[in-house]
Amino acid sequence: MKVGIVGAGMVGSAAGFAIAMRGAASEVVFVDRNMALARAQQEDIHHAVPFAEGCRLGAGDYDCLAGAGIVILAAGVAQKPGESRLSLLARNADVFAEVIGKVRAHAPEALLVVASNPVDIMTEVAQRASGLPPERVIGTGTLLDTARFRTLVAGHLGVSSHSVHGFVLGEHGDSEVLAWSSARVGAEPLDRIAVQLGVEITEEVRAKIDEGVRRAAYRIIEGKGATWYGIGAGLARLVLAIRDDQRAVLSLSIRTPHVAGVEDVAVSLPRVVGAAGVVSTLVPSLDPPEWEALHRSAALLKDSTKGLW
């Protein structure tokens, strides 16, 4: 499968590197208004290919996207230290208005994967601008937040993060919802496994993990200016799920008719992902406070799009 990446900055290049290293695509091409940057990223990653899987690398204008099965949209301005993702909206919506038409003209059959922040709203912007069905315009949403949640829970329990199953729902941002009530380790509820392991899951522990997930991006941005490795790996995982029609369950954002009493909003829920894009949506069991939090998160996103269309 050929994958196009529009935006050769830190997120786009990390995605290209992760995709090439995992052998998730047979070809990766970069498009960026800074052609020198796109070509430099392509060449640098190309030199890493002999150490990993076979993958062709390219860079050029939008016409090089022809034949791509997936186009990752990583274009846009970066989040500033202390700036919320939602405050990026006006600046990045302008960038997307220019990009979407060019992508569709040269890669009309491609699935669109949105990585630019604020990702939930930019996913809805991309879906409306492209005219594609919602299931073919997928935002990374809380894919990375879910990975952070599982990693921190696993670290507290002393088990592998691969054995922790839990989701972060709602906005990729400050209102996101950690679904503690449906979290599992192996096939068993989190609290039951914690007792067996002799590890307490107190309110203090939950609050610490919640803060670790919810504030991770802000700490990383303060330290190095942006986040890119985690989401780059997440994008490679999503590409594999689509390429191989895996029907994998991943927490992703698409425009959704009904979410916790809010209509027609792009928000993250567990999605079944395959070659056609999102083929099903799953709703985990939540306790009443989590349902209320998910409603608030979806309502916030819905309110943030007022006046855009």
PDB file of C-alpha atoms in Angstrom, residues 85 142 145 168-178 210 213-215 293 297:
ATOM      1  CA  ARG A  85      -5.701  22.279  21.287  1.00  0.00           C
ATOM      2  CA  THR A 142      -7.582   9.515  21.689  1.00  0.00           C
ATOM      3  CA  ASP A 145      -4.211   9.041  25.103  1.00  0.00           C
ATOM      4  CA  VAL A 168      -9.824   7.125  26.762  1.00  0.00           C
ATOM      5  CA  LEU A 169     -12.972   8.556  25.186  1.00  0.00           C
ATOM      6  CA  GLY A 170     -14.275  11.912  24.006  1.00  0.00           C
ATOM      7  CA  GLU A 171     -12.112  14.855  23.032  1.00  0.00           C
ATOM      8  CA  HIS A 172      -8.389  14.501  22.440  1.00  0.00           C
ATOM      9  CA  GLY A 173      -7.798  17.217  24.976  1.00  0.00           C
ATOM     10  CA  ASP A 174      -8.619  18.536  28.405  1.00  0.00           C
ATOM     11  CA  SER A 175     -12.161  17.096  28.584  1.00  0.00           C
ATOM     12  CA  GLU A 176     -11.203  13.530  27.651  1.00  0.00           C
ATOM     13  CA  VAL A 177     -12.659  10.687  29.726  1.00  0.00           C
ATOM     14  CA  LEU A 178     -10.611   7.836  31.175  1.00  0.00           C
ATOM     15  CA  ASP A 210      -5.483  10.747  35.138  1.00  0.00           C
ATOM     16  CA  VAL A 213      -2.574  11.050  30.763  1.00  0.00           C
ATOM     17  CA  ARG A 214      -4.437  14.352  30.566  1.00  0.00           C
ATOM     18  CA  ARG A 215      -1.392  16.621  30.995  1.00  0.00           C
ATOM     19  CA  ALA A 293     -18.193  13.352  31.495  1.00  0.00           C
ATOM     20  CA  SER A 297     -16.742  16.357  26.319  1.00  0.00           C
TER      21      SER A 297
END
